[in-house]
Every structure is written in structure tokens, then in C-alpha cells.
Amino acid sequence: MIALRGATTVDCDCAEQIKERVKELLCEIKAKNRLDENKIICMIFSGTSDIHSYYPAKAAREAGFYSCPLFSALEPEIDGSLKLCIRVMVLAETSAPAEHVYLHNAAALRKDITQIINIALDGPAGSGKSTVSKILGKKLNILCLDTGAMYRACALKCLNEGVPANDEAAVAKIMEDISLEVKYADGVQRTFLDGKDVSEDIRKPEISMLASTVATLRCVREKMVALQREIASKTSCILDGRDIGTNVLPNAKFKFYLTASPEVRAQRRAEESRAKGFNVPYEQILQKIIQRDNQDINRKIAPLTVAGDAIIVDSSSMTVNEVVAFIENKIQEKI
Ligand code: CDP
């Protein structure tokens, strides 16, 4: 079962316009969600207290929805809320993703699902960015863009071509015709390098440091940042990386900087690597994390740093769920 939301406003409290706008709203919900009428379980309407002249639910019958149960309720008067507004929730038997509909300025009710929203989530390795971003992406029903995966793919390309990751001229040459694509399968990011799915290969431990090295180069960053901005301009997404809030999307409305002590981060990475069947000693992981932090923080172009307007979240003694809840609350407060 799915709950489809919709809302519309009217210019005045008059029966004719209420009927017309409600019909328009229901027809659009039906069309966008390819709804079969017999799959509709019920419709629940509410109207703001300045609507008296007509029951919004009645318009559903006039629009041809004859069989499903209908219910109309009055909304309390709340300071600052939209005036002359009608909302509907349509419960239906379908497993397709919901397409909610907001008409005639009612989008102001749900900016989170009607506007393009970009969330910048920056921070060092092991701070929990990718875990948090995946959970948040699912909860908010928006894409997650793991920008580190792109630098990892560039590093893999260098490795495959036998080009040292710090040789700017040689890297610039292979960057000229690199084909890097990010696709989504069931909401999960897959990274394609020159047409091949390299999502697993780029996770190999030796790629991490190489990615950090290749990410210091202007020729690499310019190309990756352009791609990231293009994706973010077309769809709501949460981007995790090092320079999203400072450089890729300096005007992002939501910016978070996730961090934790190097020891805690190394501990997390050690557990991850054990779970994957590798037995890398903790001390070695800690040393690599510190080395990579240093390189990311001290590089000349777009270094890892906290954006002035980012909210810092130190996850050293927080669970994943606590971090997610904290960030979610901050987003909801600002929407
Ligand atoms: O997952 P983990 O934190 O280990 O690293 P990652 O996010 O996959 O990023 C790998 C490397 O790419 C980082 O160490 C950075 O040097 C670089 N990177 C970057 O420079 N800018 C980004 N927006 C994302 C990653």
C-alpha cells in the first residue's frame, strides 16, 4: 500500500473553484501514479478553516471516483500556514514509488519533495559520511552521490594505465578521454569507468591513498566537480565528499561536516575491513588515515576544511542512528 499526497489552493472560498481544483488535483495524482481506480483504498481530504462553501471530498465523486470511501476533515487554524488550502491523502494498492502532487502554490507545504534540495556532507575518511548519506538518502527519497567514488575511479584509471597518480602531465592526458559515469540501480550508486562497472574495484585499500593523491590535481578536480554540479543541478541529492560545501556547491542550503577522532575512525575502518575478510592491523589503518587526512587537508586546491556555514557533527561517541536523527532534524528545521 502507498500513501500519495496532494495539495492545492483556491483563490476564494467558492464551490465552483473548489470543485474544479480538487478534480484537477485528483486527475493529476491519478495520471502521475498511473492509478487504476479500483486500486484506490480511500481518500482523506482536509481543508483549511477558511473553506466553508463545499466539501472537498464531494468533488472526488464529481471527478468520477465513485467507489472508494471518502473522508473530509477541517484543519485547525495555524499561524503562518497556507490559506485556502486543500490537502488529500490517497491510499492505494501499488508498489510503485509515490509521485506526490502540489498545485497552485501548495508546493510551499512540502519544499522537501517539490524543490531540488542539495545536502553537502563533508568530512574525513571513516567519519561515517557514506553510511549516513545512504540512510538519509533513503529516508528523504533523494539520490546519494558518493563523490569519493569518482576520485577513486580516476585513481583506478591511473593504476590501469600505469600512470603515476602524482604526474600531472600524464594524468591530464588520460583525463582528456576518460569516460566516467555514475548510474543508479535500486537507488544504489554504481560507478562506471570507460564503460565498465568498477564499483567493487575502487574499494580496494590501495586505491584510497591513490585517490587522495590524484585528487590534488587541478585537471582531475575540474572534471569531477563539473560532473558533480551537473548531477546536483538536475535532482535532489545528498553529496558526500571533502569539498562539497566549500567548493562544489558553496550555495547549498544544507551543509554538514561529519568528523570523529582519528582513533575512532581507524577503529571503524578496521571493523569494516575485518567484516570483508581482510586482516589489516589497526595501527596500519590509523597511520594511513592520518596520512590521508594530512594530504586532503594540506592540498592547494579545494582542501578538506569546514565550510563557514556548515554544521559540525562529531560522531566519535554517537551511533549512526543518532547522527542520522540529528541531521534529519536540522534539515526539517530549515526546510
Ligand atoms: O570513503 P573514504 O572516506 O575513505 O574516501 P572517499 O570519500 O572514497 O574519498 C577518497 C579520496 O578522494 C579522499 O581521500 C579525497 O582525497 C578524495 N576526495 C576529494 O578530494 N574530494 C571529494 N569531494 C571526495 C573525495
Short mmCIF file of C-alpha atoms and ligand atoms in Angstrom, two decimals:
data_model
loop_
_atom_site.label_atom_id
_atom_site.label_comp_id
_atom_site.label_asym_id
_atom_site.label_seq_id
_atom_site.Cartn_x
_atom_site.Cartn_y
_atom_site.Cartn_z
CA MET A 1 0.00 0.00 0.00
CA ILE A 2 1.13 3.53 -0.67
CA ALA A 3 0.10 6.95 0.64
CA LEU A 4 0.01 9.55 -2.13
CA ARG A 5 -0.07 13.13 -1.03
CA GLY A 6 -1.51 16.08 -2.82
CA ALA A 7 -2.47 19.66 -2.13
CA THR A 8 -3.83 22.64 -3.95
CA THR A 9 -5.04 26.10 -3.09
CA VAL A 10 -8.06 28.12 -4.22
CA ASP A 11 -8.26 31.87 -4.76
CA CYS A 12 -11.55 32.23 -2.92
CA ASP A 13 -13.98 30.19 -0.88
CA CYS A 14 -16.34 29.38 -3.71
CA ALA A 15 -17.81 25.99 -4.54
CA GLU A 16 -17.10 26.12 -8.26
CA GLN A 17 -13.39 26.69 -7.87
CA ILE A 18 -13.04 24.16 -5.05
CA LYS A 19 -14.67 21.51 -7.26
CA GLU A 20 -12.52 22.41 -10.23
CA ARG A 21 -9.22 22.47 -8.32
CA VAL A 22 -9.90 19.25 -6.44
CA LYS A 23 -10.78 17.50 -9.70
CA GLU A 24 -7.58 18.81 -11.26
CA LEU A 25 -5.57 17.59 -8.26
CA LEU A 26 -7.07 14.10 -8.26
CA CYS A 27 -6.73 13.69 -12.02
CA GLU A 28 -3.07 14.66 -11.79
CA ILE A 29 -2.40 12.26 -8.89
CA LYS A 30 -4.13 9.50 -10.86
CA ALA A 31 -2.20 10.21 -14.06
CA LYS A 32 1.22 10.70 -12.49
CA ASN A 33 0.93 7.50 -10.48
CA ARG A 34 -0.80 5.54 -13.25
CA LEU A 35 -3.51 4.66 -10.76
CA ASP A 36 -6.25 2.25 -11.54
CA GLU A 37 -9.41 3.41 -9.77
CA ASN A 38 -10.09 0.00 -8.26
CA LYS A 39 -6.65 0.11 -6.58
CA ILE A 40 -7.66 3.16 -4.55
CA ILE A 41 -8.44 2.15 -0.98
CA CYS A 42 -9.70 5.52 0.24
CA MET A 43 -9.18 9.26 0.05
CA ILE A 44 -8.81 11.54 3.03
CA PHE A 45 -9.27 15.27 2.49
CA SER A 46 -8.65 18.20 4.72
CA GLY A 47 -9.37 21.86 4.15
CA THR A 48 -8.18 24.92 5.99
CA SER A 49 -10.74 26.59 8.23
CA ASP A 50 -11.35 29.40 5.72
CA ILE A 51 -13.11 26.94 3.37
CA HIS A 52 -16.84 26.59 4.09
CA SER A 53 -18.72 26.53 0.85
CA TYR A 54 -18.11 22.96 -0.29
CA TYR A 55 -16.79 19.61 0.97
CA PRO A 56 -13.59 18.88 -0.98
CA ALA A 57 -14.38 15.16 -0.83
CA LYS A 58 -17.59 15.70 -2.79
CA ALA A 59 -15.56 16.87 -5.75
CA ALA A 60 -13.99 13.43 -5.97
CA ARG A 61 -17.36 11.90 -6.84
CA GLU A 62 -17.91 14.57 -9.45
CA ALA A 63 -14.48 13.78 -10.86
CA GLY A 64 -15.60 10.19 -11.39
CA PHE A 65 -14.17 8.42 -8.33
CA TYR A 66 -17.39 6.61 -7.50
CA SER A 67 -16.49 3.63 -5.39
CA CYS A 68 -13.74 4.45 -2.86
CA PRO A 69 -14.57 5.69 0.65
CA LEU A 70 -14.02 9.41 1.17
CA PHE A 71 -13.48 11.47 4.27
CA SER A 72 -13.23 15.23 4.78
CA ALA A 73 -11.77 16.98 7.82
CA LEU A 74 -11.23 20.51 8.94
CA GLU A 75 -7.72 21.68 9.67
CA PRO A 76 -7.00 23.78 12.72
CA GLU A 77 -6.04 27.39 12.12
CA ILE A 78 -2.30 27.64 12.40
CA ASP A 79 -0.36 30.89 12.25
CA GLY A 80 1.67 31.22 9.07
CA SER A 81 0.20 28.19 7.29
CA LEU A 82 -1.13 28.46 3.73
CA LYS A 83 -4.61 29.95 3.37
CA LEU A 84 -7.46 28.43 1.36
CA CYS A 85 -5.65 25.15 1.03
CA ILE A 86 -6.99 21.66 0.40
CA ARG A 87 -4.94 18.55 1.03
CA VAL A 88 -5.59 14.98 0.15
CA MET A 89 -4.06 11.66 1.01
CA VAL A 90 -4.89 8.84 -1.39
CA LEU A 91 -4.23 5.36 -0.06
CA ALA A 92 -3.73 2.94 -2.92
CA GLU A 93 -2.57 -0.59 -3.56
CA THR A 94 0.57 -0.13 -5.61
CA SER A 95 4.24 -0.67 -5.03
CA ALA A 96 5.46 1.97 -7.48
CA PRO A 97 7.31 4.94 -5.98
CA ALA A 98 4.95 7.73 -4.93
CA GLU A 99 4.58 10.80 -7.10
CA HIS A 100 3.11 13.46 -4.84
CA VAL A 101 1.33 16.39 -6.43
CA TYR A 102 1.33 20.02 -5.25
CA LEU A 103 -0.56 22.57 -7.35
CA HIS A 104 -1.28 26.30 -7.28
CA ASN A 105 1.49 27.29 -4.90
CA ALA A 106 0.74 24.45 -2.47
CA ALA A 107 4.33 23.29 -3.08
CA ALA A 108 5.19 25.65 -0.23
CA LEU A 109 3.78 22.95 2.05
CA ARG A 110 6.40 20.38 1.15
CA LYS A 111 9.52 22.09 -0.09
CA ASP A 112 11.47 18.95 0.66
CA ILE A 113 9.72 16.94 -2.03
CA THR A 114 8.86 19.62 -4.54
CA GLN A 115 12.14 21.53 -4.81
CA ILE A 116 15.63 20.48 -5.72
CA ILE A 117 17.45 20.08 -2.46
CA ASN A 118 21.20 19.54 -2.21
CA ILE A 119 22.77 18.41 1.01
CA ALA A 120 26.53 18.73 1.38
CA LEU A 121 28.07 16.15 3.69
CA ASP A 122 31.80 16.62 4.05
CA GLY A 123 34.37 15.11 6.34
CA PRO A 124 37.45 12.90 6.62
CA ALA A 125 37.73 9.15 5.98
CA GLY A 126 35.82 6.96 8.40
CA SER A 127 33.66 9.76 9.78
CA GLY A 128 30.57 7.84 8.66
CA LYS A 129 29.60 10.00 5.68
CA SER A 130 28.70 7.24 3.29
CA THR A 131 26.69 5.22 5.84
CA VAL A 132 24.79 8.29 7.00
CA SER A 133 24.27 9.54 3.47
CA LYS A 134 22.80 6.22 2.30
CA ILE A 135 20.30 6.13 5.19
CA LEU A 136 19.35 9.78 4.78
CA GLY A 137 19.02 9.42 1.03
CA LYS A 138 16.54 6.56 1.53
CA LYS A 139 14.59 8.41 4.19
CA LEU A 140 14.31 11.61 2.15
CA ASN A 141 13.84 9.68 -1.08
CA ILE A 142 16.70 11.51 -2.82
CA LEU A 143 19.87 10.36 -4.59
CA CYS A 144 23.17 9.86 -2.79
CA LEU A 145 26.23 10.94 -4.71
CA ASP A 146 29.42 9.47 -3.33
CA THR A 147 31.91 11.90 -4.87
CA GLY A 148 34.88 9.99 -3.45
CA ALA A 149 33.96 7.13 -5.77
CA MET A 150 34.73 9.41 -8.72
CA TYR A 151 38.23 10.23 -7.49
CA ARG A 152 38.70 6.54 -6.76
CA ALA A 153 37.76 5.74 -10.37
CA CYS A 154 40.32 8.29 -11.61
CA ALA A 155 42.92 6.60 -9.39
CA LEU A 156 41.99 3.20 -10.81
CA LYS A 157 42.38 4.57 -14.32
CA CYS A 158 45.93 5.74 -13.44
CA LEU A 159 46.71 2.33 -12.00
CA ASN A 160 45.34 0.50 -15.06
CA GLU A 161 47.30 2.73 -17.44
CA GLY A 162 50.50 2.59 -15.41
CA VAL A 163 50.47 6.36 -14.87
CA PRO A 164 51.84 7.67 -11.55
CA ALA A 165 48.99 9.47 -9.72
CA ASN A 166 51.20 12.47 -8.99
CA ASP A 167 52.43 13.00 -12.58
CA GLU A 168 50.18 15.89 -13.53
CA ALA A 169 51.05 15.98 -17.25
CA ALA A 170 50.48 12.25 -17.72
CA VAL A 171 47.28 12.25 -15.63
CA ALA A 172 45.98 15.27 -17.59
CA LYS A 173 46.43 13.25 -20.77
CA ILE A 174 44.39 10.28 -19.57
CA MET A 175 41.75 12.61 -18.13
CA GLU A 176 41.15 14.04 -21.60
CA ASP A 177 39.21 11.00 -22.77
CA ILE A 178 38.20 9.31 -19.52
CA SER A 179 34.61 8.14 -19.52
CA LEU A 180 33.21 8.28 -16.01
CA GLU A 181 29.56 7.66 -15.33
CA VAL A 182 27.50 7.35 -12.20
CA LYS A 183 24.36 5.23 -12.52
CA TYR A 184 21.81 4.03 -10.00
CA ALA A 185 20.45 0.51 -9.62
CA ASP A 186 17.69 0.23 -6.99
CA GLY A 187 18.87 3.55 -5.55
CA VAL A 188 22.45 2.28 -5.14
CA GLN A 189 25.27 4.13 -6.89
CA ARG A 190 27.33 2.18 -9.43
CA THR A 191 30.44 3.77 -10.86
CA PHE A 192 31.41 3.07 -14.48
CA LEU A 193 34.90 3.71 -15.79
CA ASP A 194 35.27 3.54 -19.56
CA GLY A 195 32.05 1.58 -19.75
CA LYS A 196 32.97 -1.00 -17.07
CA ASP A 197 31.32 -1.22 -13.67
CA VAL A 198 34.22 -0.65 -11.25
CA SER A 199 32.15 -0.17 -8.09
CA GLU A 200 33.93 -3.04 -6.31
CA ASP A 201 37.43 -2.49 -7.73
CA ILE A 202 37.60 1.11 -6.48
CA ARG A 203 37.09 -0.04 -2.87
CA LYS A 204 40.39 -1.89 -2.71
CA PRO A 205 42.51 -0.44 0.14
CA GLU A 206 45.39 0.56 -2.17
CA ILE A 207 43.04 2.81 -4.14
CA SER A 208 42.27 5.06 -1.13
CA MET A 209 45.67 6.75 -0.94
CA LEU A 210 46.00 6.88 -4.73
CA ALA A 211 42.61 8.62 -4.92
CA SER A 212 43.78 11.18 -2.40
CA THR A 213 46.90 11.83 -4.50
CA VAL A 214 45.10 12.11 -7.80
CA ALA A 215 42.54 14.39 -6.11
CA THR A 216 45.22 17.01 -5.53
CA LEU A 217 45.45 17.67 -9.28
CA ARG A 218 43.56 20.53 -10.92
CA CYS A 219 42.91 18.60 -14.16
CA VAL A 220 41.14 15.89 -12.16
CA ARG A 221 39.21 18.13 -9.80
CA GLU A 222 37.86 20.42 -12.52
CA LYS A 223 36.40 17.50 -14.43
CA MET A 224 34.91 15.80 -11.36
CA VAL A 225 33.45 18.98 -9.91
CA ALA A 226 31.75 19.83 -13.23
CA LEU A 227 30.15 16.38 -13.28
CA GLN A 228 29.04 16.68 -9.65
CA ARG A 229 27.49 20.11 -10.23
CA GLU A 230 25.64 18.84 -13.29
CA ILE A 231 24.10 15.95 -11.33
CA ALA A 232 23.20 18.20 -8.38
CA SER A 233 21.52 20.77 -10.62
CA LYS A 234 19.10 18.22 -12.03
CA THR A 235 18.00 16.26 -8.99
CA SER A 236 17.75 16.45 -5.23
CA CYS A 237 20.72 14.69 -3.74
CA ILE A 238 23.00 14.30 -0.81
CA LEU A 239 26.63 14.60 -1.85
CA ASP A 240 29.31 13.19 0.38
CA GLY A 241 32.87 14.31 -0.08
CA ARG A 242 35.59 16.66 1.09
CA ASP A 243 34.84 19.94 -0.70
CA ILE A 244 31.11 19.91 -1.37
CA GLY A 245 30.13 22.73 0.97
CA THR A 246 33.26 24.78 0.32
CA ASN A 247 33.75 24.36 -3.41
CA VAL A 248 31.31 22.17 -5.36
CA LEU A 249 28.09 23.70 -4.01
CA PRO A 250 29.03 26.73 -1.93
CA ASN A 251 25.38 27.84 -2.01
CA ALA A 252 23.93 24.54 -0.81
CA LYS A 253 21.20 25.20 1.73
CA PHE A 254 22.21 22.28 3.91
CA LYS A 255 25.83 21.71 4.88
CA PHE A 256 27.20 19.28 7.40
CA TYR A 257 30.73 18.42 8.38
CA LEU A 258 30.94 14.98 9.87
CA THR A 259 34.00 14.14 11.89
CA ALA A 260 35.37 11.85 14.62
CA SER A 261 38.74 11.33 16.25
CA PRO A 262 41.33 9.54 14.07
CA GLU A 263 41.35 6.63 16.55
CA VAL A 264 37.59 6.13 16.34
CA ARG A 265 37.68 6.39 12.55
CA ALA A 266 40.52 3.88 12.33
CA GLN A 267 38.62 1.54 14.63
CA ARG A 268 35.57 1.72 12.34
CA ARG A 269 37.66 1.05 9.25
CA ALA A 270 39.38 -1.88 10.99
CA GLU A 271 35.99 -3.42 11.77
CA GLU A 272 34.81 -2.86 8.18
CA SER A 273 37.92 -4.49 6.81
CA ARG A 274 37.59 -7.48 9.20
CA ALA A 275 33.97 -7.90 8.09
CA LYS A 276 35.19 -8.08 4.49
CA GLY A 277 37.63 -10.83 5.44
CA PHE A 278 40.84 -8.74 5.42
CA ASN A 279 43.10 -8.63 8.41
CA VAL A 280 44.76 -5.23 8.27
CA PRO A 281 46.25 -4.25 11.66
CA TYR A 282 44.61 -1.30 13.43
CA GLU A 283 47.92 0.61 13.75
CA GLN A 284 48.44 0.46 10.00
CA ILE A 285 44.92 1.70 9.31
CA LEU A 286 45.36 4.55 11.79
CA GLN A 287 48.61 5.59 10.17
CA LYS A 288 47.01 5.55 6.69
CA ILE A 289 44.05 7.60 7.89
CA ILE A 290 46.33 10.24 9.40
CA GLN A 291 48.46 10.30 6.25
CA ARG A 292 45.39 10.70 4.01
CA ASP A 293 43.87 13.38 6.30
CA ASN A 294 47.12 15.33 6.03
CA GLN A 295 47.20 15.12 2.26
CA ASP A 296 43.49 16.08 1.97
CA ILE A 297 43.79 18.98 4.44
CA ASN A 298 47.04 20.39 3.07
CA ARG A 299 46.48 20.20 -0.68
CA LYS A 300 46.36 23.53 -2.53
CA ILE A 301 43.10 23.06 -4.43
CA ALA A 302 39.83 22.64 -2.54
CA PRO A 303 41.35 21.16 0.62
CA LEU A 304 39.32 19.34 3.24
CA THR A 305 38.06 22.07 5.55
CA VAL A 306 34.87 23.05 7.32
CA ALA A 307 32.63 25.46 5.38
CA GLY A 308 31.88 28.56 7.46
CA ASP A 309 28.15 27.82 7.37
CA ALA A 310 28.35 24.03 7.90
CA ILE A 311 27.03 22.32 10.99
CA ILE A 312 29.77 20.24 12.57
CA VAL A 313 28.77 16.81 13.82
CA ASP A 314 31.37 14.97 15.89
CA SER A 315 30.27 11.36 15.70
CA SER A 316 33.03 9.98 17.98
CA SER A 317 30.53 8.93 20.61
CA MET A 318 27.34 8.89 18.56
CA THR A 319 25.62 5.92 16.97
CA VAL A 320 24.77 6.02 13.27
CA ASN A 321 21.09 6.43 14.12
CA GLU A 322 21.86 9.36 16.40
CA VAL A 323 23.84 11.11 13.67
CA VAL A 324 21.05 10.50 11.12
CA ALA A 325 18.38 11.79 13.53
CA PHE A 326 20.44 14.88 14.33
CA ILE A 327 21.00 15.77 10.66
CA GLU A 328 17.40 14.98 9.74
CA ASN A 329 16.13 17.33 12.45
CA LYS A 330 18.40 20.13 11.29
CA ILE A 331 17.16 19.68 7.71
CA GLN A 332 13.50 19.68 8.75
CA GLU A 333 14.03 22.83 10.84
CA LYS A 334 15.36 24.68 7.81
CA ILE A 335 13.03 23.42 5.09
O1 CDP B 1 35.36 6.64 1.86
P1 CDP B 1 36.58 7.39 2.25
O2 CDP B 1 36.25 8.50 3.20
O3 CDP B 1 37.72 6.54 2.66
O4 CDP B 1 37.16 8.12 0.97
P2 CDP B 1 36.36 8.63 -0.27
O5 CDP B 1 35.25 9.53 0.17
O6 CDP B 1 36.03 7.50 -1.15
O7 CDP B 1 37.45 9.59 -0.99
C1 CDP B 1 38.69 9.09 -1.46
C2 CDP B 1 39.61 10.29 -1.64
O8 CDP B 1 39.09 11.11 -2.68
C3 CDP B 1 39.73 11.22 -0.43
O9 CDP B 1 40.79 10.87 0.43
C4 CDP B 1 39.96 12.58 -1.06
O10 CDP B 1 41.32 12.86 -1.25
C5 CDP B 1 39.32 12.49 -2.41
N1 CDP B 1 38.07 13.25 -2.46
C6 CDP B 1 38.15 14.61 -2.73
O11 CDP B 1 39.22 15.15 -2.86
N2 CDP B 1 37.01 15.34 -2.85
C7 CDP B 1 35.82 14.78 -2.69
N3 CDP B 1 34.72 15.52 -2.84
C8 CDP B 1 35.71 13.40 -2.39
C9 CDP B 1 36.86 12.66 -2.26
#
